[in-house]
PDB file of C-alpha atoms in Angstrom:
ATOM      1  CA  MET A  36       0.000   0.000   0.000  1.00 50.00           C
ATOM      2  CA  LYS A  37       2.824   2.405   0.841  1.00 54.00           C
ATOM      3  CA  MET A  38       4.420   1.776  -2.570  1.00 44.00           C
ATOM      4  CA  LYS A  39       1.197   2.742  -4.410  1.00 45.00           C
ATOM      5  CA  ALA A  40       0.914   5.925  -2.357  1.00 43.00           C
ATOM      6  CA  TRP A  41       4.566   6.803  -3.086  1.00 41.00           C
ATOM      7  CA  ILE A  42       4.070   6.231  -6.832  1.00 39.00           C
ATOM      8  CA  GLY A  43       0.930   8.386  -6.770  1.00 40.00           C
ATOM      9  CA  ILE A  44       2.759  11.205  -4.987  1.00 38.00           C
ATOM     10  CA  MET A  45       5.654  11.034  -7.467  1.00 38.00           C
ATOM     11  CA  PHE A  46       3.224  11.122 -10.414  1.00 37.00           C
ATOM     12  CA  VAL A  47       1.503  14.233  -9.053  1.00 37.00           C
ATOM     13  CA  ALA A  48       4.901  15.863  -8.399  1.00 39.00           C
ATOM     14  CA  ALA A  49       6.141  15.111 -11.940  1.00 38.00           C
ATOM     15  CA  THR A  50       2.912  16.455 -13.440  1.00 37.00           C
ATOM     16  CA  SER A  51       3.254  19.604 -11.333  1.00 37.00           C
ATOM     17  CA  LEU A  52       6.817  20.149 -12.576  1.00 37.00           C
ATOM     18  CA  LEU A  53       5.642  20.081 -16.178  1.00 38.00           C
ATOM     19  CA  THR A  54       2.796  22.474 -15.462  1.00 38.00           C
ATOM     20  CA  GLY A  55       5.260  25.130 -14.308  1.00 39.00           C
ATOM     21  CA  CYS A  56       7.462  24.869 -17.407  1.00 46.00           C
ATOM     22  CA  GLY A  57       6.835  27.728 -19.828  1.00 57.00           C
ATOM     23  CA  ASP A  58       3.522  29.167 -20.856  1.00 79.00           C
ATOM     24  CA  ASP A  59       0.945  26.696 -22.122  1.00 82.00           C
ATOM     25  CA  VAL A  60      -0.541  28.297 -25.230  1.00 81.00           C
ATOM     26  CA  GLY A  61      -2.551  25.334 -26.469  1.00 85.00           C
ATOM     27  CA  LYS A  62      -3.966  21.964 -25.503  1.00 84.00           C
ATOM     28  CA  VAL A  63      -5.626  19.630 -27.993  1.00 82.00           C
ATOM     29  CA  SER A  64      -7.320  16.357 -27.064  1.00 76.00           C
ATOM     30  CA  LEU A  65      -6.420  13.402 -29.263  1.00 76.00           C
ATOM     31  CA  GLY A  66      -9.948  12.027 -29.045  1.00 77.00           C
ATOM     32  CA  VAL A  67     -12.757  10.799 -26.836  1.00 76.00           C
ATOM     33  CA  PHE A  68     -11.291   7.332 -26.294  1.00 76.00           C
ATOM     34  CA  THR A  69      -7.813   8.439 -25.206  1.00 73.00           C
ATOM     35  CA  THR A  70      -6.350  10.232 -22.219  1.00 70.00           C
ATOM     36  CA  LYS A  71      -3.621  11.809 -24.319  1.00 79.00           C
ATOM     37  CA  ASP A  72      -3.408  15.486 -25.244  1.00 82.00           C
ATOM     38  CA  VAL A  73      -1.047  17.574 -27.344  1.00 85.00           C
ATOM     39  CA  ILE A  74       0.381  20.386 -25.207  1.00 86.00           C
ATOM     40  CA  ILE A  75       1.924  23.460 -26.835  1.00 90.00           C
ATOM     41  CA  GLU A  76       4.249  25.596 -24.709  1.00 92.00           C
ATOM     42  CA  ALA A  77       5.925  28.916 -25.500  1.00 95.00           C
ATOM     43  CA  ARG A  78       9.429  29.280 -24.046  1.00 95.00           C
ATOM     44  CA  GLN A  79      11.632  32.338 -24.381  1.00 96.00           C
ATOM     45  CA  ASP A  80      15.378  31.705 -24.659  1.00 97.00           C
ATOM     46  CA  PRO A  81      16.747  32.884 -21.284  1.00 97.00           C
ATOM     47  CA  LYS A  82      19.918  34.380 -22.828  1.00 97.00           C
ATOM     48  CA  ILE A  83      18.452  35.585 -26.130  1.00 97.00           C
ATOM     49  CA  PRO A  84      15.100  37.166 -25.226  1.00 96.00           C
ATOM     50  CA  GLY A  85      14.371  37.925 -28.894  1.00 97.00           C
ATOM     51  CA  VAL A  86      13.809  34.198 -29.581  1.00 98.00           C
ATOM     52  CA  THR A  87      10.688  32.251 -28.608  1.00 97.00           C
ATOM     53  CA  CYS A  88      10.368  28.489 -29.069  1.00 97.00           C
ATOM     54  CA  HIS A  89       7.025  26.724 -29.299  1.00 96.00           C
ATOM     55  CA  ILE A  90       7.303  23.113 -28.173  1.00 92.00           C
ATOM     56  CA  SER A  91       4.576  20.558 -28.769  1.00 90.00           C
ATOM     57  CA  ARG A  92       4.542  17.276 -26.896  1.00 83.00           C
ATOM     58  CA  ILE A  93       2.153  14.524 -25.894  1.00 78.00           C
ATOM     59  CA  GLU A  94       0.798  14.508 -22.358  1.00 77.00           C
ATOM     60  CA  ALA A  95      -0.567  11.135 -21.292  1.00 70.00           C
ATOM     61  CA  ASN A  96      -2.749  11.935 -18.272  1.00 65.00           C
ATOM     62  CA  LEU A  97      -3.008   8.427 -16.837  1.00 63.00           C
ATOM     63  CA  ASP A  98       0.397   7.063 -17.872  1.00 60.00           C
ATOM     64  CA  PHE A  99       3.564   7.184 -15.780  1.00 55.00           C
ATOM     65  CA  ALA A 100       5.719   8.183 -18.759  1.00 52.00           C
ATOM     66  CA  ASP A 101       4.834  10.613 -21.525  1.00 57.00           C
ATOM     67  CA  PRO A 102       5.632   9.573 -25.087  1.00 60.00           C
ATOM     68  CA  SER A 103       8.889  11.060 -26.340  1.00 66.00           C
ATOM     69  CA  ASP A 104       7.625  12.506 -29.619  1.00 75.00           C
ATOM     70  CA  MET A 105       7.860  16.268 -29.671  1.00 83.00           C
ATOM     71  CA  GLY A 106       8.132  19.125 -32.129  1.00 91.00           C
ATOM     72  CA  ILE A 107       9.810  22.512 -31.885  1.00 95.00           C
ATOM     73  CA  ALA A 108       9.563  25.758 -33.843  1.00 97.00           C
ATOM     74  CA  CYS A 109      11.721  28.728 -32.812  1.00 98.00           C
ATOM     75  CA  ARG A 110      11.346  32.205 -34.275  1.00 98.00           C
ATOM     76  CA  GLN A 111      12.689  35.689 -33.779  1.00 98.00           C
ATOM     77  CA  THR A 112      10.053  37.537 -31.755  1.00 97.00           C
ATOM     78  CA  GLY A 113      12.129  40.539 -30.732  1.00 97.00           C
ATOM     79  CA  PRO A 114      15.531  42.127 -31.247  1.00 97.00           C
ATOM     80  CA  ILE A 115      18.628  39.911 -31.184  1.00 98.00           C
ATOM     81  CA  LEU A 116      21.634  41.964 -30.135  1.00 97.00           C
ATOM     82  CA  PRO A 117      25.400  41.349 -30.346  1.00 97.00           C
ATOM     83  CA  ALA A 118      25.492  41.480 -26.524  1.00 97.00           C
ATOM     84  CA  ASP A 119      23.023  38.553 -26.430  1.00 97.00           C
ATOM     85  CA  LEU A 120      25.368  36.427 -28.550  1.00 96.00           C
ATOM     86  CA  ALA A 121      28.368  37.356 -26.407  1.00 96.00           C
ATOM     87  CA  ASN A 122      26.763  35.560 -23.441  1.00 94.00           C
ATOM     88  CA  ILE A 123      26.029  32.177 -25.053  1.00 97.00           C
ATOM     89  CA  ASP A 124      28.065  28.971 -25.209  1.00 97.00           C
ATOM     90  CA  LYS A 125      29.503  28.779 -28.724  1.00 97.00           C
ATOM     91  CA  SER A 126      31.004  25.289 -28.414  1.00 97.00           C
ATOM     92  CA  HIS A 127      29.890  22.495 -30.765  1.00 95.00           C
ATOM     93  CA  GLY A 128      27.738  21.012 -27.985  1.00 96.00           C
ATOM     94  CA  GLY A 129      26.041  24.307 -27.187  1.00 97.00           C
ATOM     95  CA  GLU A 130      24.070  24.571 -23.973  1.00 97.00           C
ATOM     96  CA  VAL A 131      20.764  23.364 -22.533  1.00 96.00           C
ATOM     97  CA  VAL A 132      18.288  26.238 -22.443  1.00 96.00           C
ATOM     98  CA  PHE A 133      15.104  24.388 -21.355  1.00 93.00           C
ATOM     99  CA  LYS A 134      14.535  21.152 -19.482  1.00 88.00           C
ATOM    100  CA  ALA A 135      11.366  19.393 -18.300  1.00 82.00           C
ATOM    101  CA  SER A 136      10.811  16.060 -16.586  1.00 74.00           C
ATOM    102  CA  LEU A 137       8.536  13.787 -18.625  1.00 66.00           C
ATOM    103  CA  SER A 138       8.234  10.913 -16.176  1.00 63.00           C
ATOM    104  CA  ILE A 139       9.126   9.651 -12.760  1.00 59.00           C
ATOM    105  CA  LEU A 140      11.401   7.173 -14.524  1.00 64.00           C
ATOM    106  CA  PHE A 141      14.158   9.667 -15.426  1.00 66.00           C
ATOM    107  CA  LYS A 142      12.977  10.646 -18.901  1.00 72.00           C
ATOM    108  CA  SER A 143      13.270  14.339 -19.670  1.00 80.00           C
ATOM    109  CA  LEU A 144      12.808  16.713 -22.569  1.00 86.00           C
ATOM    110  CA  LYS A 145      15.741  19.027 -23.209  1.00 90.00           C
ATOM    111  CA  VAL A 146      16.220  21.884 -25.633  1.00 94.00           C
ATOM    112  CA  ARG A 147      19.806  22.739 -26.516  1.00 96.00           C
ATOM    113  CA  ARG A 148      20.964  25.895 -28.314  1.00 98.00           C
ATOM    114  CA  ILE A 149      23.916  25.511 -30.693  1.00 98.00           C
ATOM    115  CA  TYR A 150      25.457  28.438 -32.556  1.00 98.00           C
ATOM    116  CA  ASP A 151      26.468  27.884 -36.192  1.00 97.00           C
ATOM    117  CA  ALA A 152      29.048  30.650 -36.681  1.00 95.00           C
ATOM    118  CA  ASP A 153      29.553  29.996 -40.412  1.00 95.00           C
ATOM    119  CA  SER A 154      25.907  30.635 -41.290  1.00 96.00           C
ATOM    120  CA  GLN A 155      25.253  32.923 -38.293  1.00 97.00           C
ATOM    121  CA  THR A 156      22.304  30.810 -37.209  1.00 98.00           C
ATOM    122  CA  LEU A 157      20.979  29.712 -33.832  1.00 98.00           C
ATOM    123  CA  ILE A 158      20.012  26.026 -33.838  1.00 98.00           C
ATOM    124  CA  TYR A 159      17.529  24.684 -31.273  1.00 98.00           C
ATOM    125  CA  LEU A 160      17.522  20.907 -30.807  1.00 96.00           C
ATOM    126  CA  SER A 161      14.798  19.300 -28.686  1.00 92.00           C
ATOM    127  CA  TYR A 162      15.372  15.714 -27.619  1.00 89.00           C
ATOM    128  CA  SER A 163      14.377  13.020 -25.169  1.00 82.00           C
ATOM    129  CA  THR A 164      17.046  11.743 -22.796  1.00 78.00           C
ATOM    130  CA  LYS A 165      15.710   8.193 -22.876  1.00 66.00           C
ATOM    131  CA  GLU A 166      15.747   5.824 -25.826  1.00 60.00           C
ATOM    132  CA  THR A 167      12.267   4.862 -27.049  1.00 59.00           C
ATOM    133  CA  ASP A 168      11.757   1.992 -29.504  1.00 61.00           C
ATOM    134  CA  GLY A 169      15.450   2.086 -30.434  1.00 58.00           C
ATOM    135  CA  SER A 170      15.497   5.822 -31.066  1.00 60.00           C
ATOM    136  CA  HIS A 171      16.282   8.989 -29.172  1.00 67.00           C
ATOM    137  CA  LYS A 172      13.431  11.196 -30.404  1.00 79.00           C
ATOM    138  CA  HIS A 173      14.471  14.686 -31.479  1.00 87.00           C
ATOM    139  CA  SER A 174      13.394  17.725 -33.473  1.00 92.00           C
ATOM    140  CA  LEU A 175      15.255  20.757 -34.834  1.00 95.00           C
ATOM    141  CA  SER A 176      14.527  24.431 -35.496  1.00 97.00           C
ATOM    142  CA  THR A 177      16.768  27.286 -36.626  1.00 98.00           C
ATOM    143  CA  VAL A 178      16.767  31.058 -36.218  1.00 98.00           C
ATOM    144  CA  PRO A 179      18.976  32.847 -38.769  1.00 98.00           C
ATOM    145  CA  LEU A 180      20.559  36.069 -37.552  1.00 98.00           C
ATOM    146  CA  TYR A 181      20.351  37.743 -40.981  1.00 96.00           C
ATOM    147  CA  GLY A 182      18.430  40.991 -40.623  1.00 95.00           C
ATOM    148  CA  THR A 183      19.113  41.296 -36.885  1.00 96.00           C
ATOM    149  CA  GLN A 184      21.545  43.643 -35.167  1.00 96.00           C
ATOM    150  CA  ALA A 185      23.665  40.599 -34.254  1.00 96.00           C
ATOM    151  CA  TRP A 186      24.337  39.651 -37.899  1.00 95.00           C
ATOM    152  CA  GLN A 187      27.725  40.633 -39.300  1.00 92.00           C
ATOM    153  CA  ALA A 188      28.445  40.806 -43.012  1.00 88.00           C
ATOM    154  CA  PRO A 189      31.043  38.219 -44.058  1.00 85.00           C
ATOM    155  CA  ALA A 190      34.469  39.671 -44.836  1.00 78.00           C
ATOM    156  CA  ALA A 191      34.188  38.744 -48.533  1.00 69.00           C
ATOM    157  CA  GLN A 192      31.142  40.999 -48.936  1.00 57.00           C
ATOM    158  CA  ASN A 193      32.955  43.977 -47.420  1.00 52.00           C
ATOM    159  CA  GLU A 194      35.672  43.959 -50.086  1.00 55.00           C
ATOM    160  CA  ALA A 195      35.123  45.804 -53.367  1.00 55.00           C
ATOM    161  CA  PRO A 196      35.248  43.589 -56.466  1.00 56.00           C
ATOM    162  CA  ALA A 197      38.459  43.784 -58.479  1.00 58.00           C
ATOM    163  CA  ALA A 198      38.280  45.819 -61.697  1.00 58.00           C
ATOM    164  CA  LYS A 199      38.359  43.778 -64.909  1.00 61.00           C
ATOM    165  CA  ASN A 200      40.783  44.776 -67.670  1.00 58.00           C
TER     166      ASN A 200
END
């Protein structure tokens, strides 16, 4: 009996953690005969406030573990400044910018920001930390810096073309 109570408490705690993650902007039921819903959250990048990511995921109300399928779409929703870029991790692995527990069994959803310096693009990778059916589920979205204050013209464009004889 104590084990069932403990599992119930952990389920409520895990559900509460997800509720506090981001702003829920949509919830769509998958049908009358299922307890699963599609949840859509809006999350602002904590270091680049001009970027908002919308993350969709399945919430299984009566299951202990949510399915790992998710989608992500990130867009520029405000100014992106050079000072914003100066504060981010520019390594190949980038940095985790959002994280949410998806189950009491150690599965979590993470969103990692990676900076592609060559194309001056922010890449947002959402992924599950637990393998599901032989696959680590993931999704990708990009935010190009072209047209923002943070974009810098490549050196080749700054040079005048050579005169032809």
